[in-house]
């Protein structure tokens, strides 16, 4: 058990819809990272928050947004969903904001029908 | 931008054989991390290498960081079925805030 909690585990929705994925980091970790994993693209970094502030951005689409709340949990919002957004979305956390081992949650599997 | 390449993409071995995966970065890295993802699981942190030429061992796993800090390798001696999974290397990007993951090497082991 990594200590990182992601909900829901599975999400099935239709194109054009909006979903919210939730992540609670390990106790004591201030950084939260979001990744998208698909078969052909591997593990793609989306965005990082550290203690409530955005720290780094990867190839995150404009239709996607995230935030980290004062209690350090984070949410990833995906809107105007397309078939290609079907993937496994991982949240990870670390103590600091750089050069730290990351601890991953079990992921949310998103299926767009 | 920074690229992290891993080879091979797939490796199938007989139980007891050795296995090596290689990782190459397009830029010099301040450190490199290795993760393992079991089928159906999530990536799990294995180790972090920081120094040029560093070698670290974890039981049957040996990790090495190149002298130029642009490449790394993971070697598993006498593979077991529990070693099955995808092994990823990851290095910090230009800002050092984000990790760039290689595409991983999927290891399968025939008992």
PDB file of C-alpha atoms in Angstrom:
ATOM      1  CA  UNK A   1       0.000   0.000   0.000  1.00  0.00           C
ATOM      2  CA  UNK A   2       1.624   3.241  -1.186  1.00  0.00           C
ATOM      3  CA  UNK A   3      -0.533   5.457   1.020  1.00  0.00           C
ATOM      4  CA  UNK A   4      -1.809   7.373  -2.005  1.00  0.00           C
ATOM      5  CA  UNK A   5      -5.564   7.059  -2.477  1.00  0.00           C
ATOM      6  CA  UNK A   6      -7.285   7.576  -5.803  1.00  0.00           C
ATOM      7  CA  UNK A   7     -11.007   7.546  -6.472  1.00  0.00           C
ATOM      8  CA  UNK A   8     -12.848   6.275  -8.328  1.00  0.00           C
ATOM      9  CA  UNK A   9     -11.040   3.117  -9.478  1.00  0.00           C
ATOM     10  CA  UNK A  10     -13.076   2.893 -12.649  1.00  0.00           C
ATOM     11  CA  UNK A  11     -15.063   5.452 -14.590  1.00  0.00           C
ATOM     12  CA  UNK A  12     -17.136   4.843 -17.683  1.00  0.00           C
ATOM     13  CA  UNK A  13     -18.667   7.795 -19.461  1.00  0.00           C
ATOM     14  CA  UNK A  14     -19.524   9.121 -22.888  1.00  0.00           C
ATOM     15  CA  UNK A  15     -17.864  11.530 -25.268  1.00  0.00           C
ATOM     16  CA  UNK A  16     -18.459  15.181 -24.477  1.00  0.00           C
ATOM     17  CA  UNK A  17     -18.879  14.568 -20.756  1.00  0.00           C
ATOM     18  CA  UNK A  18     -16.864  15.913 -17.840  1.00  0.00           C
ATOM     19  CA  UNK A  19     -15.338  13.900 -14.997  1.00  0.00           C
ATOM     20  CA  UNK A  20     -13.370  14.588 -11.846  1.00  0.00           C
ATOM     21  CA  UNK A  21     -10.654  12.307 -10.536  1.00  0.00           C
ATOM     22  CA  UNK A  22      -9.605  12.601  -6.925  1.00  0.00           C
ATOM     23  CA  UNK A  23      -6.295  11.949  -5.176  1.00  0.00           C
ATOM     24  CA  UNK A  24      -5.214  12.014  -1.559  1.00  0.00           C
ATOM     25  CA  UNK A  25      -1.435  12.024  -1.153  1.00  0.00           C
ATOM     26  CA  UNK A  26       0.568  10.106   1.421  1.00  0.00           C
ATOM     27  CA  UNK A  27       0.551  11.656   4.844  1.00  0.00           C
ATOM     28  CA  UNK A  28       3.280  14.287   4.967  1.00  0.00           C
ATOM     29  CA  UNK A  29       3.727  14.590   1.198  1.00  0.00           C
ATOM     30  CA  UNK A  30       3.288  18.084  -0.198  1.00  0.00           C
ATOM     31  CA  UNK A  31       3.665  17.363  -3.922  1.00  0.00           C
ATOM     32  CA  UNK A  32       1.024  15.742  -6.085  1.00  0.00           C
ATOM     33  CA  UNK A  33       1.642  14.654  -9.661  1.00  0.00           C
ATOM     34  CA  UNK A  34      -0.823  13.510 -12.300  1.00  0.00           C
ATOM     35  CA  UNK A  35       0.105  11.081 -15.073  1.00  0.00           C
ATOM     36  CA  UNK A  36      -1.741   9.561 -17.991  1.00  0.00           C
ATOM     37  CA  UNK A  37      -0.817   6.045 -19.039  1.00  0.00           C
ATOM     38  CA  UNK A  38      -1.936   4.542 -22.312  1.00  0.00           C
ATOM     39  CA  UNK A  39      -0.569   1.559 -24.199  1.00  0.00           C
ATOM     40  CA  UNK A  40       1.001   3.537 -27.013  1.00  0.00           C
ATOM     41  CA  UNK A  41       2.175   6.618 -25.106  1.00  0.00           C
ATOM     42  CA  UNK A  42       3.584   5.155 -21.910  1.00  0.00           C
ATOM     43  CA  UNK A  43       3.531   7.218 -18.723  1.00  0.00           C
ATOM     44  CA  UNK A  44       2.925  10.863 -19.614  1.00  0.00           C
ATOM     45  CA  UNK A  45       3.370  13.596 -17.026  1.00  0.00           C
ATOM     46  CA  UNK A  46       0.433  15.992 -16.908  1.00  0.00           C
ATOM     47  CA  UNK A  47       0.901  18.408 -14.026  1.00  0.00           C
ATOM     48  CA  UNK A  48       2.448  18.852 -10.577  1.00  0.00           C
ATOM     49  CA  UNK A  49       1.278  20.784  -7.542  1.00  0.00           C
ATOM     50  CA  UNK A  50       3.329  21.546  -4.480  1.00  0.00           C
ATOM     51  CA  UNK A  51       1.626  22.769  -1.318  1.00  0.00           C
ATOM     52  CA  UNK A  52      -1.286  24.171  -3.283  1.00  0.00           C
ATOM     53  CA  UNK A  53       0.661  25.825  -6.079  1.00  0.00           C
ATOM     54  CA  UNK A  54       1.235  24.627  -9.616  1.00  0.00           C
ATOM     55  CA  UNK A  55       4.908  23.637  -9.977  1.00  0.00           C
ATOM     56  CA  UNK A  56       5.282  22.048 -13.389  1.00  0.00           C
ATOM     57  CA  UNK A  57       3.183  21.381 -16.435  1.00  0.00           C
ATOM     58  CA  UNK A  58       3.587  18.622 -18.980  1.00  0.00           C
ATOM     59  CA  UNK A  59       1.580  17.844 -22.070  1.00  0.00           C
ATOM     60  CA  UNK A  60      -1.732  18.586 -20.429  1.00  0.00           C
ATOM     61  CA  UNK A  61      -4.578  19.423 -22.760  1.00  0.00           C
ATOM     62  CA  UNK A  62      -6.521  22.665 -22.336  1.00  0.00           C
ATOM     63  CA  UNK A  63      -9.630  20.550 -21.706  1.00  0.00           C
ATOM     64  CA  UNK A  64      -7.916  19.207 -18.580  1.00  0.00           C
ATOM     65  CA  UNK A  65      -7.370  21.139 -15.379  1.00  0.00           C
ATOM     66  CA  UNK A  66      -6.256  20.345 -11.883  1.00  0.00           C
ATOM     67  CA  UNK A  67      -5.953  21.884  -8.483  1.00  0.00           C
ATOM     68  CA  UNK A  68      -4.598  21.083  -5.051  1.00  0.00           C
ATOM     69  CA  UNK A  69      -6.670  22.032  -2.045  1.00  0.00           C
ATOM     70  CA  UNK A  70      -5.534  23.321   1.369  1.00  0.00           C
ATOM     71  CA  UNK A  71      -5.811  19.801   2.812  1.00  0.00           C
ATOM     72  CA  UNK A  72      -3.398  18.761  -0.007  1.00  0.00           C
ATOM     73  CA  UNK A  73      -5.772  16.469  -1.834  1.00  0.00           C
ATOM     74  CA  UNK A  74      -5.936  17.081  -5.553  1.00  0.00           C
ATOM     75  CA  UNK A  75      -8.511  16.818  -8.286  1.00  0.00           C
ATOM     76  CA  UNK A  76      -8.024  16.366 -12.013  1.00  0.00           C
ATOM     77  CA  UNK A  77     -10.907  17.615 -14.123  1.00  0.00           C
ATOM     78  CA  UNK A  78     -11.321  16.286 -17.640  1.00  0.00           C
ATOM     79  CA  UNK A  79     -13.931  17.930 -19.856  1.00  0.00           C
ATOM     80  CA  UNK A  80     -15.315  17.558 -23.389  1.00  0.00           C
ATOM     81  CA  UNK A  81     -14.095  14.001 -23.254  1.00  0.00           C
ATOM     82  CA  UNK A  82     -12.974  12.274 -26.421  1.00  0.00           C
ATOM     83  CA  UNK A  83     -12.432   8.599 -27.176  1.00  0.00           C
ATOM     84  CA  UNK A  84      -8.691   9.175 -27.077  1.00  0.00           C
ATOM     85  CA  UNK A  85      -8.872  10.236 -23.441  1.00  0.00           C
ATOM     86  CA  UNK A  86      -9.495   6.638 -22.433  1.00  0.00           C
ATOM     87  CA  UNK A  87      -6.509   5.706 -20.309  1.00  0.00           C
ATOM     88  CA  UNK A  88      -5.253   4.948 -16.832  1.00  0.00           C
ATOM     89  CA  UNK A  89      -4.743   8.110 -14.796  1.00  0.00           C
ATOM     90  CA  UNK A  90      -2.249   7.908 -11.952  1.00  0.00           C
ATOM     91  CA  UNK A  91      -1.673  10.268  -9.115  1.00  0.00           C
ATOM     92  CA  UNK A  92       1.658  10.236  -7.309  1.00  0.00           C
ATOM     93  CA  UNK A  93       2.973  12.144  -4.326  1.00  0.00           C
ATOM     94  CA  UNK A  94       6.324  13.051  -2.851  1.00  0.00           C
ATOM     95  CA  UNK A  95       7.627  14.931   0.134  1.00  0.00           C
ATOM     96  CA  UNK A  96       9.385  17.720  -1.738  1.00  0.00           C
ATOM     97  CA  UNK A  97       8.927  19.443  -5.052  1.00  0.00           C
ATOM     98  CA  UNK A  98      11.853  17.955  -6.981  1.00  0.00           C
ATOM     99  CA  UNK A  99      14.264  15.017  -7.235  1.00  0.00           C
ATOM    100  CA  UNK A 100      12.142  12.953  -4.895  1.00  0.00           C
ATOM    101  CA  UNK A 101      10.926   9.361  -5.137  1.00  0.00           C
ATOM    102  CA  UNK A 102       7.302   9.369  -6.158  1.00  0.00           C
ATOM    103  CA  UNK A 103       4.665   7.126  -4.635  1.00  0.00           C
ATOM    104  CA  UNK A 104       1.838   6.168  -6.945  1.00  0.00           C
ATOM    105  CA  UNK A 105      -1.799   5.435  -6.280  1.00  0.00           C
ATOM    106  CA  UNK A 106      -3.644   2.520  -7.831  1.00  0.00           C
ATOM    107  CA  UNK A 107      -4.955   4.720 -10.632  1.00  0.00           C
ATOM    108  CA  UNK A 108      -8.319   5.517 -12.146  1.00  0.00           C
ATOM    109  CA  UNK A 109      -9.213   3.659 -15.300  1.00  0.00           C
ATOM    110  CA  UNK A 110     -11.249   5.963 -17.538  1.00  0.00           C
ATOM    111  CA  UNK A 111     -13.229   4.468 -20.387  1.00  0.00           C
ATOM    112  CA  UNK A 112     -14.969   6.717 -22.898  1.00  0.00           C
ATOM    113  CA  UNK A 113     -17.738   5.094 -24.891  1.00  0.00           C
TER     114      UNK A 113
ATOM    115  CA  UNK B   1      12.591  18.757 -25.017  1.00  0.00           C
ATOM    116  CA  UNK B   2      14.264  16.087 -22.966  1.00  0.00           C
ATOM    117  CA  UNK B   3      13.917  12.514 -24.148  1.00  0.00           C
ATOM    118  CA  UNK B   4      14.494   9.331 -22.190  1.00  0.00           C
ATOM    119  CA  UNK B   5      14.878   6.205 -24.284  1.00  0.00           C
ATOM    120  CA  UNK B   6      14.784   2.655 -23.004  1.00  0.00           C
ATOM    121  CA  UNK B   7      15.813  -0.556 -24.692  1.00  0.00           C
ATOM    122  CA  UNK B   8      14.723  -3.187 -25.221  1.00  0.00           C
ATOM    123  CA  UNK B   9      10.989  -2.566 -25.320  1.00  0.00           C
ATOM    124  CA  UNK B  10      10.277  -6.206 -24.510  1.00  0.00           C
ATOM    125  CA  UNK B  11      12.374  -9.034 -23.093  1.00  0.00           C
ATOM    126  CA  UNK B  12      11.320 -12.609 -22.556  1.00  0.00           C
ATOM    127  CA  UNK B  13      13.620 -14.860 -20.547  1.00  0.00           C
ATOM    128  CA  UNK B  14      13.667 -18.295 -19.022  1.00  0.00           C
ATOM    129  CA  UNK B  15      13.607 -18.342 -15.251  1.00  0.00           C
ATOM    130  CA  UNK B  16      17.175 -18.249 -13.998  1.00  0.00           C
ATOM    131  CA  UNK B  17      18.520 -16.217 -16.914  1.00  0.00           C
ATOM    132  CA  UNK B  18      19.879 -12.723 -16.454  1.00  0.00           C
ATOM    133  CA  UNK B  19      18.164  -9.573 -17.726  1.00  0.00           C
ATOM    134  CA  UNK B  20      19.372  -6.067 -18.476  1.00  0.00           C
ATOM    135  CA  UNK B  21      17.514  -2.924 -19.505  1.00  0.00           C
ATOM    136  CA  UNK B  22      19.212   0.250 -20.666  1.00  0.00           C
ATOM    137  CA  UNK B  23      18.174   3.852 -20.341  1.00  0.00           C
ATOM    138  CA  UNK B  24      19.572   6.817 -22.290  1.00  0.00           C
ATOM    139  CA  UNK B  25      18.800  10.480 -21.840  1.00  0.00           C
ATOM    140  CA  UNK B  26      19.230  13.221 -24.420  1.00  0.00           C
ATOM    141  CA  UNK B  27      20.461  15.520 -21.632  1.00  0.00           C
ATOM    142  CA  UNK B  28      22.677  15.190 -18.578  1.00  0.00           C
ATOM    143  CA  UNK B  29      20.657  14.166 -15.551  1.00  0.00           C
ATOM    144  CA  UNK B  30      21.036  15.320 -11.966  1.00  0.00           C
ATOM    145  CA  UNK B  31      19.680  11.943 -10.912  1.00  0.00           C
ATOM    146  CA  UNK B  32      17.841   8.963 -12.307  1.00  0.00           C
ATOM    147  CA  UNK B  33      15.077   6.905 -10.767  1.00  0.00           C
ATOM    148  CA  UNK B  34      13.883   3.387 -11.515  1.00  0.00           C
ATOM    149  CA  UNK B  35      10.353   2.100 -11.076  1.00  0.00           C
ATOM    150  CA  UNK B  36       8.688  -1.272 -11.507  1.00  0.00           C
ATOM    151  CA  UNK B  37       5.089  -1.757 -12.551  1.00  0.00           C
ATOM    152  CA  UNK B  38       3.570  -5.201 -12.173  1.00  0.00           C
ATOM    153  CA  UNK B  39       0.828  -6.173 -14.652  1.00  0.00           C
ATOM    154  CA  UNK B  40      -2.379  -4.462 -13.533  1.00  0.00           C
ATOM    155  CA  UNK B  41      -0.505  -2.499 -10.888  1.00  0.00           C
ATOM    156  CA  UNK B  42       0.953   0.912 -10.358  1.00  0.00           C
ATOM    157  CA  UNK B  43       4.581   2.047 -10.688  1.00  0.00           C
ATOM    158  CA  UNK B  44       6.600   1.375  -7.556  1.00  0.00           C
ATOM    159  CA  UNK B  45       9.789   3.281  -6.791  1.00  0.00           C
ATOM    160  CA  UNK B  46      12.872   1.067  -6.738  1.00  0.00           C
ATOM    161  CA  UNK B  47      15.897   3.309  -6.436  1.00  0.00           C
ATOM    162  CA  UNK B  48      17.444   6.695  -7.137  1.00  0.00           C
ATOM    163  CA  UNK B  49      20.997   7.196  -8.403  1.00  0.00           C
ATOM    164  CA  UNK B  50      22.678  10.555  -8.029  1.00  0.00           C
ATOM    165  CA  UNK B  51      26.451  10.293  -8.462  1.00  0.00           C
ATOM    166  CA  UNK B  52      28.374   9.789 -11.679  1.00  0.00           C
ATOM    167  CA  UNK B  53      29.373   6.134 -12.031  1.00  0.00           C
ATOM    168  CA  UNK B  54      27.244   5.129  -9.053  1.00  0.00           C
ATOM    169  CA  UNK B  55      26.375   1.454  -8.636  1.00  0.00           C
ATOM    170  CA  UNK B  56      23.736   0.254  -6.212  1.00  0.00           C
ATOM    171  CA  UNK B  57      22.517  -3.243  -5.467  1.00  0.00           C
ATOM    172  CA  UNK B  58      19.247  -4.552  -4.153  1.00  0.00           C
ATOM    173  CA  UNK B  59      19.503  -8.314  -3.742  1.00  0.00           C
ATOM    174  CA  UNK B  60      19.560  -9.620  -7.335  1.00  0.00           C
ATOM    175  CA  UNK B  61      19.107  -6.156  -8.888  1.00  0.00           C
ATOM    176  CA  UNK B  62      22.092  -3.990  -9.827  1.00  0.00           C
ATOM    177  CA  UNK B  63      21.599  -0.380 -10.889  1.00  0.00           C
ATOM    178  CA  UNK B  64      24.261   1.709 -12.564  1.00  0.00           C
ATOM    179  CA  UNK B  65      24.496   5.407 -13.454  1.00  0.00           C
ATOM    180  CA  UNK B  66      26.844   6.297 -16.284  1.00  0.00           C
ATOM    181  CA  UNK B  67      29.947   8.416 -15.875  1.00  0.00           C
ATOM    182  CA  UNK B  68      28.457  11.166 -18.043  1.00  0.00           C
ATOM    183  CA  UNK B  69      25.147  10.934 -16.155  1.00  0.00           C
ATOM    184  CA  UNK B  70      23.254  10.427 -19.407  1.00  0.00           C
ATOM    185  CA  UNK B  71      22.664   6.705 -19.208  1.00  0.00           C
ATOM    186  CA  UNK B  72      21.742   4.032 -16.727  1.00  0.00           C
ATOM    187  CA  UNK B  73      21.139   0.321 -16.570  1.00  0.00           C
ATOM    188  CA  UNK B  74      19.274  -2.201 -14.467  1.00  0.00           C
ATOM    189  CA  UNK B  75      20.558  -5.752 -14.346  1.00  0.00           C
ATOM    190  CA  UNK B  76      18.696  -8.636 -12.762  1.00  0.00           C
ATOM    191  CA  UNK B  77      20.652 -11.791 -11.975  1.00  0.00           C
ATOM    192  CA  UNK B  78      18.915 -15.154 -12.135  1.00  0.00           C
ATOM    193  CA  UNK B  79      15.418 -13.894 -12.892  1.00  0.00           C
ATOM    194  CA  UNK B  80      12.421 -15.248 -11.028  1.00  0.00           C
ATOM    195  CA  UNK B  81       8.743 -15.195 -11.957  1.00  0.00           C
ATOM    196  CA  UNK B  82       8.239 -12.467  -9.361  1.00  0.00           C
ATOM    197  CA  UNK B  83      10.427 -10.176 -11.504  1.00  0.00           C
ATOM    198  CA  UNK B  84       7.734  -9.980 -14.186  1.00  0.00           C
ATOM    199  CA  UNK B  85       6.640  -6.431 -14.953  1.00  0.00           C
ATOM    200  CA  UNK B  86       7.597  -3.253 -16.740  1.00  0.00           C
ATOM    201  CA  UNK B  87      10.724  -1.461 -15.594  1.00  0.00           C
ATOM    202  CA  UNK B  88      10.829   2.288 -16.124  1.00  0.00           C
ATOM    203  CA  UNK B  89      13.661   4.722 -15.772  1.00  0.00           C
ATOM    204  CA  UNK B  90      12.860   8.374 -15.158  1.00  0.00           C
ATOM    205  CA  UNK B  91      14.927  11.519 -15.119  1.00  0.00           C
ATOM    206  CA  UNK B  92      14.164  15.111 -14.193  1.00  0.00           C
ATOM    207  CA  UNK B  93      13.363  17.522 -17.013  1.00  0.00           C
ATOM    208  CA  UNK B  94      14.966  20.879 -17.668  1.00  0.00           C
ATOM    209  CA  UNK B  95      13.188  22.559 -14.781  1.00  0.00           C
ATOM    210  CA  UNK B  96      14.013  19.600 -12.504  1.00  0.00           C
ATOM    211  CA  UNK B  97      10.458  19.687 -11.312  1.00  0.00           C
ATOM    212  CA  UNK B  98       9.039  16.997 -13.529  1.00  0.00           C
ATOM    213  CA  UNK B  99      10.152  13.475 -14.229  1.00  0.00           C
ATOM    214  CA  UNK B 100      10.355  12.234 -17.788  1.00  0.00           C
ATOM    215  CA  UNK B 101       9.711   8.517 -17.921  1.00  0.00           C
ATOM    216  CA  UNK B 102      11.116   6.169 -20.499  1.00  0.00           C
ATOM    217  CA  UNK B 103       8.582   3.928 -22.236  1.00  0.00           C
ATOM    218  CA  UNK B 104       9.723   1.007 -20.136  1.00  0.00           C
ATOM    219  CA  UNK B 105      10.935  -2.528 -20.708  1.00  0.00           C
ATOM    220  CA  UNK B 106       8.366  -5.264 -20.277  1.00  0.00           C
ATOM    221  CA  UNK B 107       9.987  -8.338 -18.770  1.00  0.00           C
ATOM    222  CA  UNK B 108       8.261 -11.705 -18.960  1.00  0.00           C
ATOM    223  CA  UNK B 109       9.734 -14.796 -17.326  1.00  0.00           C
ATOM    224  CA  UNK B 110       9.006 -18.341 -18.402  1.00  0.00           C
ATOM    225  CA  UNK B 111       9.013 -20.712 -15.393  1.00  0.00           C
TER     226      UNK B 111
END
